[in-house]
């Protein structure tokens, strides 16, 4: 039980898992984005691995955009990592002005090393 308005998850690679999470979260978070990014062999070296990003909101999502990172290395070439940006409607002020929020979710490059 929490009062969190927005939930940003990473490494939600499996579509079936994302759909299960969506179903579990939906009673509290009516607006959910997942499966963002492009799934192509040329981009991800493995069809089926998108960005792994999921965004859940209690507030309506007005717009969303995804920008895939151009440079990746190591095992990250298997995924479509990038930046998921969402524009959400937060209601109105006392002066009847729309309140808009901007939330971003990302999963950065993981660097593997032999050790220090």
PDB file of C-alpha atoms in Angstrom:
ATOM      1  CA  UNK A   1       0.000   0.000   0.000  1.00  0.00           C
ATOM      2  CA  UNK A   2       1.504   3.227  -1.166  1.00  0.00           C
ATOM      3  CA  UNK A   3       0.601   6.695  -2.336  1.00  0.00           C
ATOM      4  CA  UNK A   4       3.017   6.691  -5.264  1.00  0.00           C
ATOM      5  CA  UNK A   5       1.451   8.400  -8.285  1.00  0.00           C
ATOM      6  CA  UNK A   6       3.954   7.144 -10.876  1.00  0.00           C
ATOM      7  CA  UNK A   7       5.907   3.916 -11.132  1.00  0.00           C
ATOM      8  CA  UNK A   8       8.918   3.526 -13.455  1.00  0.00           C
ATOM      9  CA  UNK A   9      10.258   0.003 -13.956  1.00  0.00           C
ATOM     10  CA  UNK A  10      13.243  -1.272 -15.917  1.00  0.00           C
ATOM     11  CA  UNK A  11      14.179  -4.724 -17.230  1.00  0.00           C
ATOM     12  CA  UNK A  12      10.615  -5.748 -17.990  1.00  0.00           C
ATOM     13  CA  UNK A  13      11.851  -7.579 -21.087  1.00  0.00           C
ATOM     14  CA  UNK A  14       9.249 -10.311 -21.451  1.00  0.00           C
ATOM     15  CA  UNK A  15       5.939  -9.203 -22.977  1.00  0.00           C
ATOM     16  CA  UNK A  16       4.024 -11.863 -21.042  1.00  0.00           C
ATOM     17  CA  UNK A  17       5.534 -10.592 -17.774  1.00  0.00           C
ATOM     18  CA  UNK A  18       4.725  -6.992 -18.739  1.00  0.00           C
ATOM     19  CA  UNK A  19       1.109  -7.956 -19.398  1.00  0.00           C
ATOM     20  CA  UNK A  20       0.872  -9.747 -16.041  1.00  0.00           C
ATOM     21  CA  UNK A  21       2.353  -6.708 -14.278  1.00  0.00           C
ATOM     22  CA  UNK A  22      -0.099  -4.467 -16.124  1.00  0.00           C
ATOM     23  CA  UNK A  23      -3.019  -6.589 -14.929  1.00  0.00           C
ATOM     24  CA  UNK A  24      -1.738  -6.528 -11.332  1.00  0.00           C
ATOM     25  CA  UNK A  25      -1.077  -2.766 -11.384  1.00  0.00           C
ATOM     26  CA  UNK A  26      -4.198  -1.730 -13.285  1.00  0.00           C
ATOM     27  CA  UNK A  27      -6.538  -1.446 -10.264  1.00  0.00           C
ATOM     28  CA  UNK A  28      -4.306   1.340  -8.893  1.00  0.00           C
ATOM     29  CA  UNK A  29      -2.607   2.623 -12.061  1.00  0.00           C
ATOM     30  CA  UNK A  30      -5.132   3.074 -14.869  1.00  0.00           C
ATOM     31  CA  UNK A  31      -2.568   4.311 -17.413  1.00  0.00           C
ATOM     32  CA  UNK A  32       0.333   2.021 -18.306  1.00  0.00           C
ATOM     33  CA  UNK A  33       2.955   2.009 -21.066  1.00  0.00           C
ATOM     34  CA  UNK A  34       5.197  -0.956 -21.854  1.00  0.00           C
ATOM     35  CA  UNK A  35       6.819  -2.587 -24.891  1.00  0.00           C
ATOM     36  CA  UNK A  36       8.400   0.709 -25.959  1.00  0.00           C
ATOM     37  CA  UNK A  37      11.191   0.833 -28.476  1.00  0.00           C
ATOM     38  CA  UNK A  38      11.848  -1.058 -31.668  1.00  0.00           C
ATOM     39  CA  UNK A  39      12.307  -4.811 -31.953  1.00  0.00           C
ATOM     40  CA  UNK A  40      14.407  -5.567 -35.018  1.00  0.00           C
ATOM     41  CA  UNK A  41      17.332  -7.893 -35.580  1.00  0.00           C
ATOM     42  CA  UNK A  42      19.436  -5.029 -36.933  1.00  0.00           C
ATOM     43  CA  UNK A  43      18.868  -2.862 -33.860  1.00  0.00           C
ATOM     44  CA  UNK A  44      18.709  -5.408 -31.050  1.00  0.00           C
ATOM     45  CA  UNK A  45      20.551  -8.478 -32.378  1.00  0.00           C
ATOM     46  CA  UNK A  46      17.699 -10.489 -30.917  1.00  0.00           C
ATOM     47  CA  UNK A  47      14.099 -10.005 -31.939  1.00  0.00           C
ATOM     48  CA  UNK A  48      11.872  -9.566 -28.923  1.00  0.00           C
ATOM     49  CA  UNK A  49      13.973  -7.449 -26.560  1.00  0.00           C
ATOM     50  CA  UNK A  50      12.557  -3.950 -26.484  1.00  0.00           C
ATOM     51  CA  UNK A  51      13.630  -1.205 -24.066  1.00  0.00           C
ATOM     52  CA  UNK A  52      12.418  -3.150 -21.023  1.00  0.00           C
ATOM     53  CA  UNK A  53      10.825   0.051 -19.707  1.00  0.00           C
ATOM     54  CA  UNK A  54       7.397   0.212 -18.091  1.00  0.00           C
ATOM     55  CA  UNK A  55       5.618   3.347 -16.880  1.00  0.00           C
ATOM     56  CA  UNK A  56       2.475   3.277 -14.728  1.00  0.00           C
ATOM     57  CA  UNK A  57       0.476   6.367 -13.790  1.00  0.00           C
ATOM     58  CA  UNK A  58      -2.586   7.245 -11.752  1.00  0.00           C
ATOM     59  CA  UNK A  59      -3.001  10.252 -14.061  1.00  0.00           C
ATOM     60  CA  UNK A  60      -3.959  10.266 -17.757  1.00  0.00           C
ATOM     61  CA  UNK A  61      -1.046  10.053 -20.167  1.00  0.00           C
ATOM     62  CA  UNK A  62      -1.438  12.771 -22.785  1.00  0.00           C
ATOM     63  CA  UNK A  63       1.558  11.864 -24.890  1.00  0.00           C
ATOM     64  CA  UNK A  64       4.523   9.532 -24.821  1.00  0.00           C
ATOM     65  CA  UNK A  65       7.717   9.296 -26.833  1.00  0.00           C
ATOM     66  CA  UNK A  66      10.665   6.933 -26.882  1.00  0.00           C
ATOM     67  CA  UNK A  67      14.198   7.746 -28.047  1.00  0.00           C
ATOM     68  CA  UNK A  68      16.499   4.770 -28.478  1.00  0.00           C
ATOM     69  CA  UNK A  69      20.164   5.219 -27.609  1.00  0.00           C
ATOM     70  CA  UNK A  70      22.475   5.152 -30.624  1.00  0.00           C
ATOM     71  CA  UNK A  71      25.508   3.674 -28.881  1.00  0.00           C
ATOM     72  CA  UNK A  72      25.474   0.387 -26.999  1.00  0.00           C
ATOM     73  CA  UNK A  73      28.140  -2.135 -26.043  1.00  0.00           C
ATOM     74  CA  UNK A  74      28.480  -5.601 -24.550  1.00  0.00           C
ATOM     75  CA  UNK A  75      25.262  -7.423 -23.833  1.00  0.00           C
ATOM     76  CA  UNK A  76      23.321  -4.156 -24.178  1.00  0.00           C
ATOM     77  CA  UNK A  77      23.393  -4.606 -27.978  1.00  0.00           C
ATOM     78  CA  UNK A  78      20.689  -7.214 -27.405  1.00  0.00           C
ATOM     79  CA  UNK A  79      18.207  -4.608 -26.194  1.00  0.00           C
ATOM     80  CA  UNK A  80      16.577  -1.413 -27.361  1.00  0.00           C
ATOM     81  CA  UNK A  81      17.592   0.731 -24.390  1.00  0.00           C
ATOM     82  CA  UNK A  82      16.617   4.367 -24.463  1.00  0.00           C
ATOM     83  CA  UNK A  83      14.553   7.101 -22.829  1.00  0.00           C
ATOM     84  CA  UNK A  84      10.774   6.816 -22.363  1.00  0.00           C
ATOM     85  CA  UNK A  85       9.169  10.223 -21.841  1.00  0.00           C
ATOM     86  CA  UNK A  86       5.567  10.742 -20.760  1.00  0.00           C
ATOM     87  CA  UNK A  87       3.415  13.859 -20.538  1.00  0.00           C
ATOM     88  CA  UNK A  88       0.646  13.485 -17.948  1.00  0.00           C
ATOM     89  CA  UNK A  89      -2.434  15.492 -17.022  1.00  0.00           C
ATOM     90  CA  UNK A  90      -2.443  16.291 -13.291  1.00  0.00           C
ATOM     91  CA  UNK A  91      -5.772  18.107 -13.071  1.00  0.00           C
ATOM     92  CA  UNK A  92      -6.509  21.807 -12.669  1.00  0.00           C
ATOM     93  CA  UNK A  93      -5.299  24.513 -10.327  1.00  0.00           C
ATOM     94  CA  UNK A  94      -7.685  26.598  -8.242  1.00  0.00           C
ATOM     95  CA  UNK A  95      -7.523  29.149 -11.082  1.00  0.00           C
ATOM     96  CA  UNK A  96      -8.770  26.477 -13.533  1.00  0.00           C
ATOM     97  CA  UNK A  97      -5.374  26.159 -15.256  1.00  0.00           C
ATOM     98  CA  UNK A  98      -4.315  22.737 -16.498  1.00  0.00           C
ATOM     99  CA  UNK A  99      -1.466  21.130 -14.561  1.00  0.00           C
ATOM    100  CA  UNK A 100       0.871  19.069 -16.738  1.00  0.00           C
ATOM    101  CA  UNK A 101       3.734  16.840 -15.605  1.00  0.00           C
ATOM    102  CA  UNK A 102       6.672  15.332 -17.475  1.00  0.00           C
ATOM    103  CA  UNK A 103       8.202  12.054 -16.330  1.00  0.00           C
ATOM    104  CA  UNK A 104      11.114  10.178 -17.895  1.00  0.00           C
ATOM    105  CA  UNK A 105      12.209   6.571 -17.430  1.00  0.00           C
ATOM    106  CA  UNK A 106      15.489   5.104 -18.664  1.00  0.00           C
ATOM    107  CA  UNK A 107      17.797   2.134 -18.355  1.00  0.00           C
ATOM    108  CA  UNK A 108      21.413   3.076 -18.920  1.00  0.00           C
ATOM    109  CA  UNK A 109      24.273   1.119 -20.469  1.00  0.00           C
ATOM    110  CA  UNK A 110      25.688  -1.617 -18.241  1.00  0.00           C
ATOM    111  CA  UNK A 111      29.435  -1.925 -18.542  1.00  0.00           C
ATOM    112  CA  UNK A 112      31.064  -5.256 -17.863  1.00  0.00           C
ATOM    113  CA  UNK A 113      34.637  -5.364 -16.608  1.00  0.00           C
ATOM    114  CA  UNK A 114      37.174  -8.077 -15.903  1.00  0.00           C
ATOM    115  CA  UNK A 115      37.797  -6.670 -12.433  1.00  0.00           C
ATOM    116  CA  UNK A 116      39.812  -4.031 -10.687  1.00  0.00           C
TER     117      UNK A 116
END
